[in-house]
Every structure is written in C-alpha cells, then in structure tokens.
C-alpha cells in the first residue's frame, strides 16, 4: 500500500473538520460528552433495575392480596395460599435483582486519557 492510502496523512482529511468550523479538539470534546451521556443512560436504564423494580412492585401487590384472601380462595387452590407464596417469591426475586445491581454495578467509564500532544496544546 502507498502512503496516500492512509487517511490520517491525506491533506483533505486534515482540513475536513476545519472547513466545517470545528477543530479537532471540538470534535473530541463533543465525542467525549456524548459518550459520557450514553454511559450514564445505560447505567440508569440497566435491565436489572427495571426487572427488580417491577418484581418488587408486583410482589408487594400480590402479597397484600394473599394476606387478604378469604377461605374460599384458599380452598379453591387446594388449601394453599397461592397469592401469598407467589407474592413473596416475586418480592424475593425483585430484591435479588436490586441487590445484584447494588453489589455489581455496571462498570464506570474508563478515565479520559489524553495523548501527550493534546496536553501540550492546552
């Protein structure tokens, strides 16, 4: 391959961002901001938080229904208070997911490492 095929050395590539009014530092800063926002959104909408929260919510509701069941509902389930046991199971599963999220959070973003040439420019 020739040296002209390398995009970093191509003269049009170097002037491309300057023609649009953005410097290389502006583009890098914008990219870093967007990357940080994306990682924050990923941590906020972690699937474990959503699943755990829903299971806890529905577990509390079904447990309350199980505690207020009358004898007819219990006899219909062959003597087992199925709402109570299902609600407690859902509650425990939801707490497991939330505990898992607390004990093993998503990895924080790596620190922003600048190249020595970028440090000298600032």
Coordinates of N, CA and C in Angstrom, one line a residue:
X1 N 0.8 -1.2 0.0 CA 0.0 0.0 0.0 C 0.9 1.2 0.0
X2 N 0.4 2.3 -0.5 CA 1.1 3.5 -0.6 C 0.8 4.4 0.6
X3 N 1.6 5.4 0.8 CA 1.4 6.3 1.9 C 0.1 7.2 1.7
X4 N -0.3 7.4 0.4 CA -1.5 8.2 0.1 C -2.8 7.5 0.5
X5 N -2.7 6.1 0.7 CA -4.0 5.4 1.1 C -4.3 5.6 2.6
X6 N -3.3 6.1 3.3 CA -3.5 6.3 4.8 C -4.3 7.6 5.0
X7 N -5.5 7.5 5.6 CA -6.4 8.6 5.7 C -5.8 9.7 6.6
X8 N -5.0 9.3 7.6 CA -4.5 10.3 8.6 C -3.5 11.2 7.9
X9 N -2.9 10.8 6.8 CA -1.9 11.6 6.1 C -2.5 12.4 4.9
X10 N -3.7 12.1 4.6 CA -4.3 12.7 3.4 C -4.6 14.1 3.7
X11 N -4.2 15.1 2.9 CA -4.4 16.5 3.2 C -5.8 16.9 3.3
X12 N -6.7 16.3 2.5 CA -8.1 16.7 2.6 C -8.7 16.3 3.9
X13 N -8.2 15.2 4.4 CA -8.7 14.7 5.7 C -8.4 15.6 6.8
X14 N -7.2 16.2 6.8 CA -6.8 17.1 7.8 C -7.6 18.4 7.8
X15 N -8.0 18.9 6.6 CA -8.7 20.1 6.5 C -10.2 19.9 6.6
X16 N -10.7 18.7 6.6 CA -12.1 18.5 6.5 C -12.8 19.1 7.7
X17 N -12.4 18.9 8.9 CA -13.0 19.4 10.1 C -12.9 21.0 10.1
X18 N -11.8 21.5 9.7 CA -11.6 22.9 9.7 C -12.5 23.6 8.7
X19 N -12.8 23.0 7.6 CA -13.7 23.6 6.6 C -15.2 23.7 7.2
X20 N -15.5 22.9 8.1 CA -16.9 23.0 8.7 C -16.9 23.8 10.0
X21 N -15.8 24.5 10.4 CA -15.8 25.3 11.5 C -15.5 24.6 12.8
X22 N -15.2 23.4 12.8 CA -14.9 22.6 14.0 C -13.4 22.3 14.0
X23 N -12.8 22.4 15.2 CA -11.4 22.0 15.3 C -11.4 20.5 15.8
X24 N -10.3 19.9 15.7 CA -10.1 18.5 16.1 C -10.5 18.4 17.6
X25 N -10.1 19.4 18.4 CA -10.3 19.4 19.8 C -11.9 19.5 20.1
X26 N -12.6 20.4 19.3 CA -14.0 20.5 19.5 C -14.7 19.1 19.2
X27 N -14.3 18.4 18.2 CA -14.9 17.1 17.8 C -14.6 16.1 18.9
X28 N -13.4 16.1 19.5 CA -13.0 15.2 20.5 C -13.8 15.5 21.8
X29 N -14.0 16.8 22.1 CA -14.7 17.1 23.3 C -16.2 16.7 23.1
X30 N -16.8 17.0 22.0 CA -18.2 16.6 21.7 C -18.4 15.1 21.8
X31 N -17.4 14.4 21.2 CA -17.5 12.9 21.3 C -17.4 12.4 22.7
X32 N -16.5 13.0 23.5 CA -16.4 12.6 24.9 C -17.7 12.9 25.7
X33 N -18.3 14.0 25.5 CA -19.6 14.4 26.1 C -20.7 13.4 25.8
X34 N -20.8 13.1 24.5 CA -21.8 12.2 24.1 C -21.6 10.8 24.6
X35 N -20.4 10.4 24.7 CA -20.0 9.1 25.2 C -20.4 9.0 26.7
X36 N -20.1 10.1 27.4 CA -20.4 10.1 28.8 C -21.9 10.0 29.1
X37 N -22.7 10.8 28.3 CA -24.2 10.8 28.4 C -24.7 9.4 28.1
X38 N -24.1 8.7 27.1 CA -24.6 7.4 26.7 C -24.3 6.4 27.8
X39 N -23.2 6.5 28.5 CA -22.9 5.5 29.6 C -23.7 5.8 30.8
X40 N -24.1 7.1 31.0 CA -24.9 7.4 32.1 C -26.3 6.9 31.9
X41 N -26.8 7.0 30.7 CA -28.1 6.5 30.3 C -28.2 4.9 30.4
X42 N -27.1 4.3 30.1 CA -27.0 2.8 30.1 C -27.1 2.4 31.6
X43 N -26.4 3.1 32.5 CA -26.4 2.8 33.9 C -27.8 3.0 34.5
X44 N -28.5 4.1 34.0 CA -29.8 4.5 34.6 C -30.8 3.4 34.1
X45 N -30.8 3.0 32.9 CA -31.7 2.0 32.4 C -31.2 0.6 32.4
X46 N -30.4 0.3 33.4 CA -29.9 -1.1 33.5 C -31.1 -2.0 33.6
X47 N -31.2 -3.1 32.9 CA -32.3 -4.0 32.9 C -32.6 -4.6 34.3
X48 N -31.5 -4.8 35.1 CA -31.7 -5.3 36.4 C -32.6 -4.4 37.3
X49 N -32.4 -3.1 37.1 CA -33.2 -2.1 37.9 C -34.6 -2.2 37.5
X50 N -34.9 -2.3 36.2 CA -36.3 -2.4 35.7 C -37.0 -3.7 36.1
X51 N -36.3 -4.8 35.9 CA -36.9 -6.1 36.3 C -37.1 -6.2 37.8
X52 N -36.0 -5.8 38.6 CA -36.1 -5.8 40.0 C -37.2 -4.9 40.5
X53 N -37.3 -3.7 40.0 CA -38.4 -2.8 40.5 C -39.8 -3.3 40.2
X54 N -40.0 -3.9 39.0 CA -41.3 -4.4 38.7 C -41.7 -5.6 39.5
X55 N -40.7 -6.5 39.7 CA -41.0 -7.7 40.6 C -41.3 -7.3 42.0
X56 N -40.6 -6.3 42.5 CA -40.9 -5.8 43.9 C -42.3 -5.2 44.0
X57 N -42.6 -4.4 43.0 CA -43.9 -3.8 43.0 C -45.0 -4.8 42.9
X58 N -44.9 -5.7 41.9 CA -46.0 -6.7 41.8 C -45.9 -7.7 42.9
X59 N -44.8 -8.0 43.5 CA -44.7 -8.9 44.7 C -45.4 -8.3 45.9
X60 N -45.3 -7.0 46.1 CA -46.0 -6.3 47.2 C -47.5 -6.4 47.0
X61 N -47.9 -6.2 45.8 CA -49.4 -6.2 45.5 C -49.9 -7.6 45.7
X62 N -49.3 -8.6 45.1 CA -49.8 -10.0 45.2 C -49.7 -10.5 46.6
X63 N -48.7 -10.1 47.4 CA -48.6 -10.4 48.8 C -49.7 -9.8 49.6
X64 N -50.1 -8.6 49.4 CA -51.2 -8.0 50.0 C -52.5 -8.7 49.7
X65 N -52.7 -9.1 48.4 CA -53.8 -9.8 48.0 C -53.8 -11.2 48.7
X66 N -52.7 -11.8 48.9 CA -52.6 -13.1 49.6 C -52.9 -13.0 51.0
X67 N -52.6 -11.9 51.7 CA -52.9 -11.7 53.1 C -54.3 -11.4 53.3
X68 N -55.0 -10.9 52.3 CA -56.4 -10.6 52.5 C -57.4 -11.6 51.8
X69 N -56.8 -12.7 51.3 CA -57.6 -13.7 50.7 C -58.6 -14.3 51.7
X70 N -59.8 -14.7 51.3 CA -60.7 -15.3 52.1 C -60.6 -16.9 52.0
X71 N -61.3 -17.6 52.9 CA -61.2 -19.0 52.9 C -61.6 -19.7 51.6
X72 N -62.5 -19.1 50.9 CA -63.0 -19.7 49.6 C -61.8 -19.7 48.6
X73 N -61.1 -18.6 48.5 CA -60.0 -18.5 47.5 C -58.9 -19.5 47.9
X74 N -58.6 -19.7 49.2 CA -57.6 -20.7 49.7 C -58.0 -22.1 49.4
X75 N -59.3 -22.4 49.6 CA -59.8 -23.8 49.3 C -59.8 -24.0 47.8
X76 N -60.1 -23.0 47.0 CA -60.0 -23.2 45.5 C -58.6 -23.6 45.1
X77 N -57.6 -23.2 45.8 CA -56.2 -23.5 45.5 C -55.7 -24.7 46.3
X78 N -56.7 -25.6 46.7 CA -56.4 -26.8 47.5 C -55.7 -26.6 48.8
X79 N -56.1 -25.5 49.5 CA -55.6 -25.2 50.8 C -54.3 -24.5 50.9
X80 N -53.8 -24.1 49.7 CA -52.5 -23.3 49.7 C -52.8 -21.9 49.4
X81 N -52.3 -21.0 50.1 CA -52.5 -19.5 49.9 C -51.5 -19.1 48.8
X82 N -51.9 -19.5 47.5 CA -51.0 -19.3 46.4 C -50.6 -17.8 46.1
X83 N -51.5 -16.9 46.4 CA -51.2 -15.5 46.2 C -50.1 -15.0 47.2
X84 N -50.2 -15.5 48.4 CA -49.2 -15.1 49.4 C -47.8 -15.7 49.0
X85 N -47.8 -17.0 48.6 CA -46.5 -17.6 48.3 C -45.9 -17.0 47.0
X86 N -46.8 -16.8 46.0 CA -46.3 -16.2 44.8 C -45.8 -14.8 45.0
X87 N -46.6 -14.0 45.8 CA -46.1 -12.6 46.1 C -44.8 -12.6 46.8
X88 N -44.6 -13.5 47.8 CA -43.3 -13.5 48.5 C -42.2 -13.9 47.5
X89 N -42.5 -14.9 46.7 CA -41.5 -15.3 45.7 C -41.1 -14.1 44.7
X90 N -42.1 -13.4 44.3 CA -41.8 -12.3 43.4 C -41.0 -11.2 44.1
X91 N -41.4 -11.0 45.4 CA -40.7 -10.0 46.2 C -39.3 -10.3 46.4
X92 N -39.0 -11.6 46.7 CA -37.6 -12.0 46.9 C -36.8 -12.0 45.6
X93 N -37.4 -12.3 44.4 CA -36.7 -12.2 43.2 C -36.4 -10.8 42.8
X94 N -37.4 -9.9 43.0 CA -37.1 -8.5 42.8 C -36.0 -7.9 43.7
X95 N -36.0 -8.3 44.9 CA -34.9 -7.9 45.9 C -33.6 -8.5 45.4
X96 N -33.6 -9.7 44.9 CA -32.4 -10.3 44.4 C -31.8 -9.4 43.2
X97 N -32.6 -9.1 42.3 CA -32.2 -8.2 41.2 C -31.6 -6.9 41.6
X98 N -32.3 -6.3 42.6 CA -31.9 -5.0 43.1 C -30.6 -5.1 43.9
X99 N -30.5 -6.2 44.6 CA -29.2 -6.4 45.4 C -28.1 -6.7 44.4
X100 N -28.3 -7.4 43.4 CA -27.3 -7.7 42.4 C -26.8 -6.4 41.7
X101 N -27.8 -5.5 41.5 CA -27.4 -4.2 40.9 C -26.6 -3.4 41.8
X102 N -26.9 -3.5 43.1 CA -26.1 -2.7 44.1 C -24.7 -3.3 44.3
X103 N -24.6 -4.6 44.4 CA -23.4 -5.3 44.6 C -22.4 -5.3 43.4
X104 N -23.0 -5.4 42.2 CA -22.2 -5.5 41.0 C -22.7 -4.4 40.0
X105 N -22.5 -3.1 40.2 CA -23.0 -2.1 39.3 C -22.3 -2.2 38.0
X106 N -22.8 -1.6 37.0 CA -22.1 -1.5 35.7 C -20.8 -0.8 35.8
X107 N -19.9 -1.2 35.0 CA -18.5 -0.7 35.1 C -18.5 0.8 34.8
X108 N -17.8 1.6 35.6 CA -17.7 3.0 35.3 C -16.9 3.2 34.0
X109 N -17.1 4.4 33.4 CA -16.4 4.6 32.2 C -14.9 4.8 32.4
X110 N -14.1 4.3 31.5 CA -12.6 4.5 31.7 C -12.3 5.9 31.8
X111 N -11.2 6.2 32.5 CA -10.8 7.7 32.6 C -10.3 8.1 31.2
X112 N -10.6 9.4 31.0 CA -10.2 10.0 29.7 C -8.7 10.2 29.6
X113 N -8.1 9.4 28.8 CA -6.6 9.5 28.6 C -6.3 10.4 27.4
X114 N -5.5 11.4 27.7 CA -5.1 12.3 26.6 C -3.7 11.9 26.1
X115 N -3.5 12.1 24.8 CA -2.2 11.9 24.3 C -1.3 13.0 24.7
X116 N 0.0 12.8 24.8 CA 0.9 13.9 25.1 C 0.8 15.1 24.2
X117 N 0.5 14.9 23.0 CA 0.4 16.1 22.1 C -0.8 16.9 22.4
X118 N -1.9 16.3 22.9 CA -3.1 17.0 23.3 C -2.8 17.8 24.6
X119 N -2.1 17.3 25.5 CA -1.8 18.0 26.7 C -1.0 19.3 26.4
X120 N 0.0 19.2 25.5 CA 0.8 20.3 25.2 C 0.1 21.4 24.5
X121 N -1.0 21.1 23.7 CA -1.8 22.1 23.0 C -2.6 22.9 24.0
X122 N -3.0 22.3 25.1 CA -3.9 23.0 26.0 C -3.1 23.9 26.9

